[in-house]
mmCIF file of N, CA and C in Angstrom:
data_model
loop_
_atom_site.group_PDB
_atom_site.id
_atom_site.type_symbol
_atom_site.label_atom_id
_atom_site.label_comp_id
_atom_site.label_asym_id
_atom_site.label_seq_id
_atom_site.Cartn_x
_atom_site.Cartn_y
_atom_site.Cartn_z
ATOM 1 N N MET A 1 171.828 144.978 115.382
ATOM 2 C CA MET A 1 171.506 143.827 114.580
ATOM 3 C C MET A 1 170.092 143.419 115.312
ATOM 4 N N THR A 2 169.209 143.031 114.403
ATOM 5 C CA THR A 2 167.877 142.377 114.846
ATOM 6 C C THR A 2 167.725 141.166 114.547
ATOM 7 N N LEU A 3 167.388 140.022 115.460
ATOM 8 C CA LEU A 3 167.110 138.787 115.121
ATOM 9 C C LEU A 3 165.571 138.351 115.232
ATOM 10 N N TYR A 4 164.836 137.887 114.395
ATOM 11 C CA TYR A 4 163.800 137.499 114.523
ATOM 12 C C TYR A 4 163.517 136.228 114.722
ATOM 13 N N ILE A 5 162.636 135.861 115.709
ATOM 14 C CA ILE A 5 162.701 134.299 116.284
ATOM 15 C C ILE A 5 161.230 134.114 116.367
ATOM 16 N N TYR A 6 160.963 132.724 116.588
ATOM 17 C CA TYR A 6 160.064 132.086 117.215
ATOM 18 C C TYR A 6 160.250 131.785 118.702
ATOM 19 N N GLU A 7 159.474 131.896 119.596
ATOM 20 C CA GLU A 7 159.826 131.615 121.062
ATOM 21 C C GLU A 7 160.436 130.372 121.410
ATOM 22 N N HIS A 8 159.744 129.354 120.807
ATOM 23 C CA HIS A 8 160.427 128.041 121.171
ATOM 24 C C HIS A 8 160.976 127.186 119.960
ATOM 25 N N CYS A 9 161.719 127.889 119.128
ATOM 26 C CA CYS A 9 162.431 127.369 117.836
ATOM 27 C C CYS A 9 163.844 126.977 118.293
ATOM 28 N N PRO A 10 164.126 125.793 118.137
ATOM 29 C CA PRO A 10 165.526 125.389 118.313
ATOM 30 C C PRO A 10 166.633 125.944 117.458
ATOM 31 N N PHE A 11 166.139 126.273 116.285
ATOM 32 C CA PHE A 11 167.181 126.912 115.268
ATOM 33 C C PHE A 11 167.429 128.323 115.904
ATOM 34 N N CYS A 12 166.609 128.898 116.284
ATOM 35 C CA CYS A 12 166.590 130.360 116.827
ATOM 36 C C CYS A 12 167.432 130.294 118.138
ATOM 37 N N ALA A 13 167.181 129.209 119.080
ATOM 38 C CA ALA A 13 167.994 129.143 120.114
ATOM 39 C C ALA A 13 169.416 128.949 119.965
ATOM 40 N N ARG A 14 169.754 128.099 118.885
ATOM 41 C CA ARG A 14 171.150 127.966 118.485
ATOM 42 C C ARG A 14 171.760 129.477 118.213
ATOM 43 N N VAL A 15 171.060 130.286 117.377
ATOM 44 C CA VAL A 15 171.794 131.549 116.989
ATOM 45 C C VAL A 15 171.837 132.434 118.097
ATOM 46 N N ARG A 16 170.927 132.416 119.172
ATOM 47 C CA ARG A 16 171.102 133.250 120.259
ATOM 48 C C ARG A 16 172.075 132.792 121.172
ATOM 49 N N TYR A 17 172.479 131.405 121.252
ATOM 50 C CA TYR A 17 173.286 130.805 122.101
ATOM 51 C C TYR A 17 174.752 131.324 121.502
ATOM 52 N N VAL A 18 174.946 131.272 120.396
ATOM 53 C CA VAL A 18 176.303 131.532 119.707
ATOM 54 C C VAL A 18 176.464 132.900 119.849
ATOM 55 N N ALA A 19 175.549 133.827 119.661
ATOM 56 C CA ALA A 19 175.576 135.225 119.775
ATOM 57 C C ALA A 19 176.067 135.622 121.283
ATOM 58 N N ALA A 20 175.455 134.778 122.103
ATOM 59 C CA ALA A 20 175.701 135.039 123.548
ATOM 60 C C ALA A 20 177.419 134.822 123.764
ATOM 61 N N VAL A 21 177.509 133.470 123.360
ATOM 62 C CA VAL A 21 179.015 133.169 123.605
ATOM 63 C C VAL A 21 180.044 134.056 123.073
ATOM 64 N N LEU A 22 179.647 134.555 121.967
ATOM 65 C CA LEU A 22 180.528 135.455 121.245
ATOM 66 C C LEU A 22 180.409 136.986 121.732
ATOM 67 N N ASN A 23 179.647 137.157 122.629
ATOM 68 C CA ASN A 23 179.301 138.548 123.125
ATOM 69 C C ASN A 23 178.756 139.472 122.055
ATOM 70 N N ILE A 24 178.009 138.964 121.345
ATOM 71 C CA ILE A 24 177.405 139.886 120.217
ATOM 72 C C ILE A 24 175.886 140.239 120.488
ATOM 73 N N PRO A 25 175.779 141.511 120.899
ATOM 74 C CA PRO A 25 174.311 141.997 121.260
ATOM 75 C C PRO A 25 173.412 141.965 120.051
ATOM 76 N N LEU A 26 172.285 141.434 120.280
ATOM 77 C CA LEU A 26 171.233 141.409 119.335
ATOM 78 C C LEU A 26 169.929 141.880 119.892
ATOM 79 N N ASN A 27 169.198 142.613 119.096
ATOM 80 C CA ASN A 27 167.897 142.973 119.541
ATOM 81 C C ASN A 27 166.936 141.762 118.978
ATOM 82 N N VAL A 28 166.072 141.107 119.985
ATOM 83 C CA VAL A 28 165.362 140.107 119.648
ATOM 84 C C VAL A 28 163.924 140.435 119.365
ATOM 85 N N VAL A 29 163.331 140.274 118.075
ATOM 86 C CA VAL A 29 161.994 140.309 118.186
ATOM 87 C C VAL A 29 161.340 138.807 117.980
ATOM 88 N N ILE A 30 160.297 138.563 118.834
ATOM 89 C CA ILE A 30 159.612 137.290 118.831
ATOM 90 C C ILE A 30 158.416 137.650 117.958
ATOM 91 N N VAL A 31 158.486 136.730 116.882
ATOM 92 C CA VAL A 31 157.390 136.878 115.849
ATOM 93 C C VAL A 31 156.331 135.938 116.263
ATOM 94 N N ALA A 32 155.165 136.293 116.365
ATOM 95 C CA ALA A 32 153.871 135.366 116.487
ATOM 96 C C ALA A 32 153.766 134.290 115.542
ATOM 97 N N TYR A 33 153.479 133.142 115.984
ATOM 98 C CA TYR A 33 153.239 132.088 115.056
ATOM 99 C C TYR A 33 152.249 132.223 113.890
ATOM 100 N N ASP A 34 151.227 133.036 114.149
ATOM 101 C CA ASP A 34 150.310 133.334 113.078
ATOM 102 C C ASP A 34 150.640 134.628 112.311
ATOM 103 N N ASP A 35 151.898 135.176 112.595
ATOM 104 C CA ASP A 35 152.371 136.428 111.861
ATOM 105 C C ASP A 35 152.807 135.927 110.363
ATOM 106 N N ASP A 36 151.951 136.338 109.415
ATOM 107 C CA ASP A 36 152.329 135.770 108.160
ATOM 108 C C ASP A 36 153.080 136.938 107.375
ATOM 109 N N THR A 37 153.310 138.082 107.794
ATOM 110 C CA THR A 37 153.889 139.048 107.011
ATOM 111 C C THR A 37 155.330 139.586 107.562
ATOM 112 N N THR A 38 155.571 139.420 108.618
ATOM 113 C CA THR A 38 156.864 140.178 109.118
ATOM 114 C C THR A 38 158.188 139.474 108.329
ATOM 115 N N THR A 39 158.450 138.281 108.503
ATOM 116 C CA THR A 39 159.555 137.636 107.728
ATOM 117 C C THR A 39 159.400 137.530 106.235
ATOM 118 N N VAL A 40 157.938 137.425 105.854
ATOM 119 C CA VAL A 40 157.779 137.532 104.384
ATOM 120 C C VAL A 40 158.234 138.817 103.662
ATOM 121 N N ASP A 41 157.967 139.948 104.460
ATOM 122 C CA ASP A 41 158.564 141.344 104.064
ATOM 123 C C ASP A 41 160.006 141.256 104.138
ATOM 124 N N LEU A 42 160.645 140.674 104.979
ATOM 125 C CA LEU A 42 162.063 140.744 105.233
ATOM 126 C C LEU A 42 162.720 139.889 104.110
ATOM 127 N N ILE A 43 162.386 138.517 104.026
ATOM 128 C CA ILE A 43 163.153 137.654 103.257
ATOM 129 C C ILE A 43 162.316 136.885 102.168
ATOM 130 N N GLY A 44 160.902 137.322 102.111
ATOM 131 C CA GLY A 44 160.080 136.730 101.017
ATOM 132 C C GLY A 44 159.744 135.202 101.334
ATOM 133 N N ALA A 45 159.750 134.809 102.746
ATOM 134 C CA ALA A 45 159.480 133.444 103.247
ATOM 135 C C ALA A 45 158.842 133.587 104.675
ATOM 136 N N LYS A 46 157.918 132.763 104.901
ATOM 137 C CA LYS A 46 157.618 132.694 106.476
ATOM 138 C C LYS A 46 158.549 131.665 107.175
ATOM 139 N N GLN A 47 159.561 132.212 107.729
ATOM 140 C CA GLN A 47 160.581 131.252 108.441
ATOM 141 C C GLN A 47 161.367 132.146 109.149
ATOM 142 N N VAL A 48 161.919 131.520 110.385
ATOM 143 C CA VAL A 48 162.990 132.088 111.232
ATOM 144 C C VAL A 48 163.857 130.958 111.514
ATOM 145 N N PRO A 49 165.093 131.438 112.032
ATOM 146 C CA PRO A 49 165.412 132.852 112.378
ATOM 147 C C PRO A 49 165.813 133.674 111.188
ATOM 148 N N VAL A 50 165.798 135.037 111.275
ATOM 149 C CA VAL A 50 166.144 136.014 110.348
ATOM 150 C C VAL A 50 167.052 136.920 111.042
ATOM 151 N N LEU A 51 168.229 137.237 110.672
ATOM 152 C CA LEU A 51 169.052 138.238 111.198
ATOM 153 C C LEU A 51 169.126 139.502 110.295
ATOM 154 N N ARG A 52 168.642 140.767 110.677
ATOM 155 C CA ARG A 52 168.684 141.899 109.920
ATOM 156 C C ARG A 52 169.798 142.592 110.405
ATOM 157 N N LYS A 53 170.878 142.586 109.368
ATOM 158 C CA LYS A 53 172.044 143.360 109.721
ATOM 159 C C LYS A 53 172.144 144.841 109.894
ATOM 160 N N GLU A 54 173.084 145.567 110.281
ATOM 161 C CA GLU A 54 173.126 147.058 110.505
ATOM 162 C C GLU A 54 172.679 147.744 109.160
ATOM 163 N N ASP A 55 173.246 147.119 108.098
ATOM 164 C CA ASP A 55 172.967 147.734 106.599
ATOM 165 C C ASP A 55 171.576 147.533 106.100
ATOM 166 N N GLY A 56 170.703 146.625 106.780
ATOM 167 C CA GLY A 56 169.525 146.290 106.227
ATOM 168 C C GLY A 56 169.426 145.025 105.582
ATOM 169 N N GLU A 57 170.633 144.635 105.165
ATOM 170 C CA GLU A 57 170.535 143.255 104.574
ATOM 171 C C GLU A 57 170.119 142.173 105.635
ATOM 172 N N CYS A 58 169.502 141.141 105.074
ATOM 173 C CA CYS A 58 168.945 140.006 106.036
ATOM 174 C C CYS A 58 169.568 138.819 105.866
ATOM 175 N N VAL A 59 169.863 137.947 106.697
ATOM 176 C CA VAL A 59 170.454 136.615 106.569
ATOM 177 C C VAL A 59 169.393 135.719 107.111
ATOM 178 N N ALA A 60 169.078 134.530 106.442
ATOM 179 C CA ALA A 60 168.165 133.501 106.963
ATOM 180 C C ALA A 60 169.174 132.327 107.090
ATOM 181 N N GLU A 61 168.298 131.163 107.700
ATOM 182 C CA GLU A 61 168.913 129.841 107.950
ATOM 183 C C GLU A 61 169.918 130.147 109.174
ATOM 184 N N SER A 62 169.805 129.440 110.044
ATOM 185 C CA SER A 62 170.543 129.519 111.397
ATOM 186 C C SER A 62 172.011 129.320 111.231
ATOM 187 N N LEU A 63 172.643 128.264 110.267
ATOM 188 C CA LEU A 63 173.931 128.125 110.206
ATOM 189 C C LEU A 63 174.569 129.110 109.406
ATOM 190 N N ASP A 64 173.765 129.740 108.425
ATOM 191 C CA ASP A 64 174.365 131.050 107.848
ATOM 192 C C ASP A 64 174.448 132.126 108.634
ATOM 193 N N ILE A 65 173.712 132.377 109.562
ATOM 194 C CA ILE A 65 173.598 133.450 110.619
ATOM 195 C C ILE A 65 174.772 133.000 111.553
ATOM 196 N N ILE A 66 174.920 131.741 111.995
ATOM 197 C CA ILE A 66 176.022 131.725 112.749
ATOM 198 C C ILE A 66 177.432 131.899 112.143
ATOM 199 N N ASP A 67 177.513 131.519 110.974
ATOM 200 C CA ASP A 67 178.656 131.710 110.218
ATOM 201 C C ASP A 67 179.063 133.067 110.139
ATOM 202 N N TYR A 68 177.949 133.965 109.849
ATOM 203 C CA TYR A 68 178.197 135.467 109.802
ATOM 204 C C TYR A 68 178.528 135.976 111.167
ATOM 205 N N LEU A 69 177.919 135.627 112.196
ATOM 206 C CA LEU A 69 178.434 135.923 113.721
ATOM 207 C C LEU A 69 179.711 135.584 114.052
ATOM 208 N N ILE A 70 180.208 134.360 113.509
ATOM 209 C CA ILE A 70 181.558 133.951 113.811
ATOM 210 C C ILE A 70 182.440 134.667 113.037
ATOM 211 N N GLU A 71 182.478 135.067 111.678
ATOM 212 C CA GLU A 71 183.046 135.949 111.056
ATOM 213 C C GLU A 71 183.099 137.349 111.416
ATOM 214 N N LEU A 72 182.043 137.856 111.954
ATOM 215 C CA LEU A 72 181.962 139.170 112.468
ATOM 216 C C LEU A 72 182.789 139.216 113.817
ATOM 217 N N ALA A 73 182.662 138.239 114.518
ATOM 218 C CA ALA A 73 183.516 138.038 115.887
ATOM 219 C C ALA A 73 184.957 138.167 115.738
ATOM 220 N N GLY A 74 185.350 137.419 114.649
ATOM 221 C CA GLY A 74 186.841 137.319 114.139
ATOM 222 C C GLY A 74 187.329 138.453 113.807
ATOM 223 N N SER A 75 186.600 139.407 113.672
ATOM 224 C CA SER A 75 187.156 140.766 113.118
ATOM 225 C C SER A 75 187.469 141.711 114.299
ATOM 226 N N SER A 76 187.053 141.274 115.466
ATOM 227 C CA SER A 76 187.440 142.092 116.663
ATOM 228 C C SER A 76 187.638 141.382 117.849
ATOM 229 N N ASP A 77 188.867 141.622 118.533
ATOM 230 C CA ASP A 77 189.241 140.987 119.649
ATOM 231 C C ASP A 77 188.317 141.060 120.806
ATOM 232 N N HIS A 78 187.714 142.265 120.968
ATOM 233 C CA HIS A 78 186.619 142.372 122.072
ATOM 234 C C HIS A 78 185.424 141.385 122.227
ATOM 235 N N ARG A 79 185.081 140.693 120.911
ATOM 236 C CA ARG A 79 184.059 139.951 120.886
ATOM 237 C C ARG A 79 184.357 138.521 121.316
ATOM 238 N N LYS A 80 185.506 138.292 121.860
ATOM 239 C CA LYS A 80 185.979 136.843 122.323
ATOM 240 C C LYS A 80 184.829 136.484 123.516
ATOM 241 N N PRO A 81 184.437 135.299 123.532
ATOM 242 C CA PRO A 81 183.512 135.050 124.563
ATOM 243 C C PRO A 81 184.175 134.840 125.830
ATOM 244 N N SER A 82 183.614 135.161 127.056
ATOM 245 C CA SER A 82 184.127 135.296 128.062
ATOM 246 C C SER A 82 184.220 133.868 128.971
ATOM 247 N N LEU A 83 184.950 133.732 129.825
ATOM 248 C CA LEU A 83 185.235 132.357 130.494
ATOM 249 C C LEU A 83 183.781 131.904 131.158
ATOM 250 N N ALA A 84 183.195 133.007 131.529
ATOM 251 C CA ALA A 84 181.730 132.590 132.256
ATOM 252 C C ALA A 84 180.713 132.211 131.297
ATOM 253 N N ALA A 85 180.855 132.892 129.917
ATOM 254 C CA ALA A 85 180.051 132.306 128.853
ATOM 255 C C ALA A 85 180.295 130.961 128.290
ATOM 256 N N LEU A 86 181.640 130.714 128.314
ATOM 257 C CA LEU A 86 182.089 129.394 127.864
ATOM 258 C C LEU A 86 181.605 128.181 128.928
ATOM 259 N N LYS A 87 181.580 128.554 130.282
ATOM 260 C CA LYS A 87 181.175 127.662 131.263
ATOM 261 C C LYS A 87 179.819 127.268 131.239
ATOM 262 N N TRP A 88 179.030 128.434 131.034
ATOM 263 C CA TRP A 88 177.482 128.234 130.807
ATOM 264 C C TRP A 88 177.172 127.515 129.575
ATOM 265 N N GLN A 89 177.955 127.574 128.558
ATOM 266 C CA GLN A 89 177.827 126.935 127.266
ATOM 267 C C GLN A 89 178.240 125.483 127.468
ATOM 268 N N GLN A 90 179.179 125.143 128.345
ATOM 269 C CA GLN A 90 179.578 123.796 128.590
ATOM 270 C C GLN A 90 178.249 123.184 129.339
ATOM 271 N N ALA A 91 177.933 123.860 130.309
ATOM 272 C CA ALA A 91 176.869 123.184 130.902
ATOM 273 C C ALA A 91 175.624 123.019 130.384
ATOM 274 N N ALA A 92 175.412 124.143 129.575
ATOM 275 C CA ALA A 92 173.975 123.938 128.708
ATOM 276 C C ALA A 92 174.217 122.771 127.647
ATOM 277 N N PHE A 93 175.355 122.583 127.209
ATOM 278 C CA PHE A 93 175.450 121.398 126.190
ATOM 279 C C PHE A 93 175.379 120.103 127.034
ATOM 280 N N PHE A 94 175.833 119.903 128.111
ATOM 281 C CA PHE A 94 175.948 118.647 128.594
ATOM 282 C C PHE A 94 174.523 118.477 129.211
ATOM 283 N N ALA A 95 173.716 119.525 129.723
ATOM 284 C CA ALA A 95 172.545 119.272 130.047
ATOM 285 C C ALA A 95 171.554 118.843 129.095
ATOM 286 N N SER A 96 171.774 119.356 127.841
ATOM 287 C CA SER A 96 171.078 119.163 126.498
ATOM 288 C C SER A 96 171.339 117.712 126.216
ATOM 289 N N THR A 97 172.560 117.273 126.228
ATOM 290 C CA THR A 97 172.939 115.825 125.846
ATOM 291 C C THR A 97 172.146 114.701 126.772
ATOM 292 N N LYS A 98 171.946 115.250 128.130
ATOM 293 C CA LYS A 98 171.474 114.185 129.036
ATOM 294 C C LYS A 98 170.038 114.173 128.726
ATOM 295 N N THR A 99 169.408 114.997 128.495
ATOM 296 C CA THR A 99 167.844 115.031 127.978
ATOM 297 C C THR A 99 167.782 114.438 126.500
ATOM 298 N N GLY A 100 168.833 114.638 125.708
ATOM 299 C CA GLY A 100 168.638 114.062 124.423
ATOM 300 C C GLY A 100 168.222 115.336 123.493
ATOM 301 N N VAL A 101 168.080 116.446 123.787
ATOM 302 C CA VAL A 101 167.529 117.550 123.344
ATOM 303 C C VAL A 101 168.682 118.604 123.136
ATOM 304 N N SER A 102 169.142 118.797 122.014
ATOM 305 C CA SER A 102 170.354 119.971 121.785
ATOM 306 C C SER A 102 169.737 120.961 120.986
ATOM 307 N N ALA A 103 169.861 122.246 121.569
ATOM 308 C CA ALA A 103 169.473 123.313 120.557
ATOM 309 C C ALA A 103 170.440 123.463 119.490
ATOM 310 N N LEU A 104 171.576 122.949 119.550
ATOM 311 C CA LEU A 104 172.398 123.137 118.305
ATOM 312 C C LEU A 104 172.139 121.997 117.265
ATOM 313 N N GLY A 105 171.745 120.749 117.700
ATOM 314 C CA GLY A 105 171.314 119.935 116.946
ATOM 315 C C GLY A 105 172.377 119.180 115.948
ATOM 316 N N GLY A 106 172.444 118.022 115.777
ATOM 317 C CA GLY A 106 173.076 117.288 114.889
ATOM 318 C C GLY A 106 174.433 117.607 114.530
ATOM 319 N N ASP A 107 174.856 117.737 113.298
ATOM 320 C CA ASP A 107 176.397 118.144 112.893
ATOM 321 C C ASP A 107 176.484 119.663 113.149
ATOM 322 N N GLY A 108 175.471 120.529 113.410
ATOM 323 C CA GLY A 108 175.578 121.970 113.572
ATOM 324 C C GLY A 108 176.376 122.147 114.883
ATOM 325 N N ILE A 109 176.414 121.425 115.943
ATOM 326 C CA ILE A 109 176.972 121.658 116.940
ATOM 327 C C ILE A 109 178.661 121.532 116.861
ATOM 328 N N ALA A 110 179.022 120.543 116.005
ATOM 329 C CA ALA A 110 180.237 120.315 115.820
ATOM 330 C C ALA A 110 180.817 121.285 114.710
ATOM 331 N N ARG A 111 179.983 122.000 114.014
ATOM 332 C CA ARG A 111 180.625 122.802 113.063
ATOM 333 C C ARG A 111 180.760 124.126 113.550
ATOM 334 N N VAL A 112 179.716 124.520 114.503
ATOM 335 C CA VAL A 112 180.038 125.987 115.403
ATOM 336 C C VAL A 112 181.160 125.704 116.085
ATOM 337 N N PHE A 113 181.310 124.617 117.057
ATOM 338 C CA PHE A 113 182.560 124.759 117.881
ATOM 339 C C PHE A 113 183.777 124.596 117.151
ATOM 340 N N ASN A 114 183.880 123.871 115.979
ATOM 341 C CA ASN A 114 185.138 123.721 115.325
ATOM 342 C C ASN A 114 185.571 125.153 114.766
ATOM 343 N N ARG A 115 184.330 126.035 114.261
ATOM 344 C CA ARG A 115 184.524 127.245 113.876
ATOM 345 C C ARG A 115 185.124 128.447 114.646
ATOM 346 N N ILE A 116 184.745 128.185 115.949
ATOM 347 C CA ILE A 116 185.201 129.013 117.195
ATOM 348 C C ILE A 116 186.414 128.637 117.680
ATOM 349 N N SER A 117 186.664 127.400 117.498
ATOM 350 C CA SER A 117 188.092 126.922 117.909
ATOM 351 C C SER A 117 189.042 127.175 116.839
ATOM 352 N N ALA A 118 188.783 127.211 115.592
ATOM 353 C CA ALA A 118 189.777 127.421 114.632
ATOM 354 C C ALA A 118 189.935 128.754 114.593
ATOM 355 N N LEU A 119 189.156 129.711 114.861
ATOM 356 C CA LEU A 119 189.448 131.201 114.664
ATOM 357 C C LEU A 119 190.146 131.635 115.969
ATOM 358 N N GLY A 120 190.254 130.829 117.100
ATOM 359 C CA GLY A 120 190.758 131.221 118.250
ATOM 360 C C GLY A 120 189.806 132.160 119.039
ATOM 361 N N LEU A 121 188.632 132.150 118.920
ATOM 362 C CA LEU A 121 187.675 133.239 119.684
ATOM 363 C C LEU A 121 187.370 132.839 120.956
ATOM 364 N N ALA A 122 187.814 131.714 121.511
ATOM 365 C CA ALA A 122 187.544 131.233 122.958
ATOM 366 C C ALA A 122 188.629 131.467 123.751
ATOM 367 N N ASP A 123 188.224 132.342 124.818
ATOM 368 C CA ASP A 123 189.201 132.501 125.826
ATOM 369 C C ASP A 123 189.634 131.339 126.508
ATOM 370 N N GLN A 124 190.816 131.144 126.808
ATOM 371 C CA GLN A 124 191.201 129.999 127.631
ATOM 372 C C GLN A 124 191.355 130.159 129.151
ATOM 373 N N GLU A 125 190.817 129.136 129.847
ATOM 374 C CA GLU A 125 191.034 129.032 131.407
ATOM 375 C C GLU A 125 192.515 128.935 131.672
ATOM 376 N N ARG A 126 193.007 129.906 132.637
ATOM 377 C CA ARG A 126 194.301 129.747 132.884
ATOM 378 C C ARG A 126 194.475 129.540 134.402
ATOM 379 N N ASN A 127 195.197 128.373 134.881
ATOM 380 C CA ASN A 127 195.180 127.849 136.240
ATOM 381 C C ASN A 127 196.472 128.282 136.698
#
């Protein structure tokens, strides 16, 4: 799968973040800000992120892409996020809340974490 992004886009960052947590590999294409054709050719609009799936179908809107990734991860146990990824996720989240900047933004973060928890996709640390 290929993810088309702008380099400093928070909506793109949250998609990459969730894909990393779910251990879903993505080919990332950084679209230049002045590129008026790449995403228009894919979805008919100049916007990112855009996920081009293996079958060529495209998904736009970060939360729709995240929903697709979570659904995809739910279909295969080997896609569960590792404990290391979850620790990184936790550290990144707390760092972002301290600075007031969150790559997941607003209600999106609650939605993502609730979906991951509901599907039992996060490995639990065992002491």
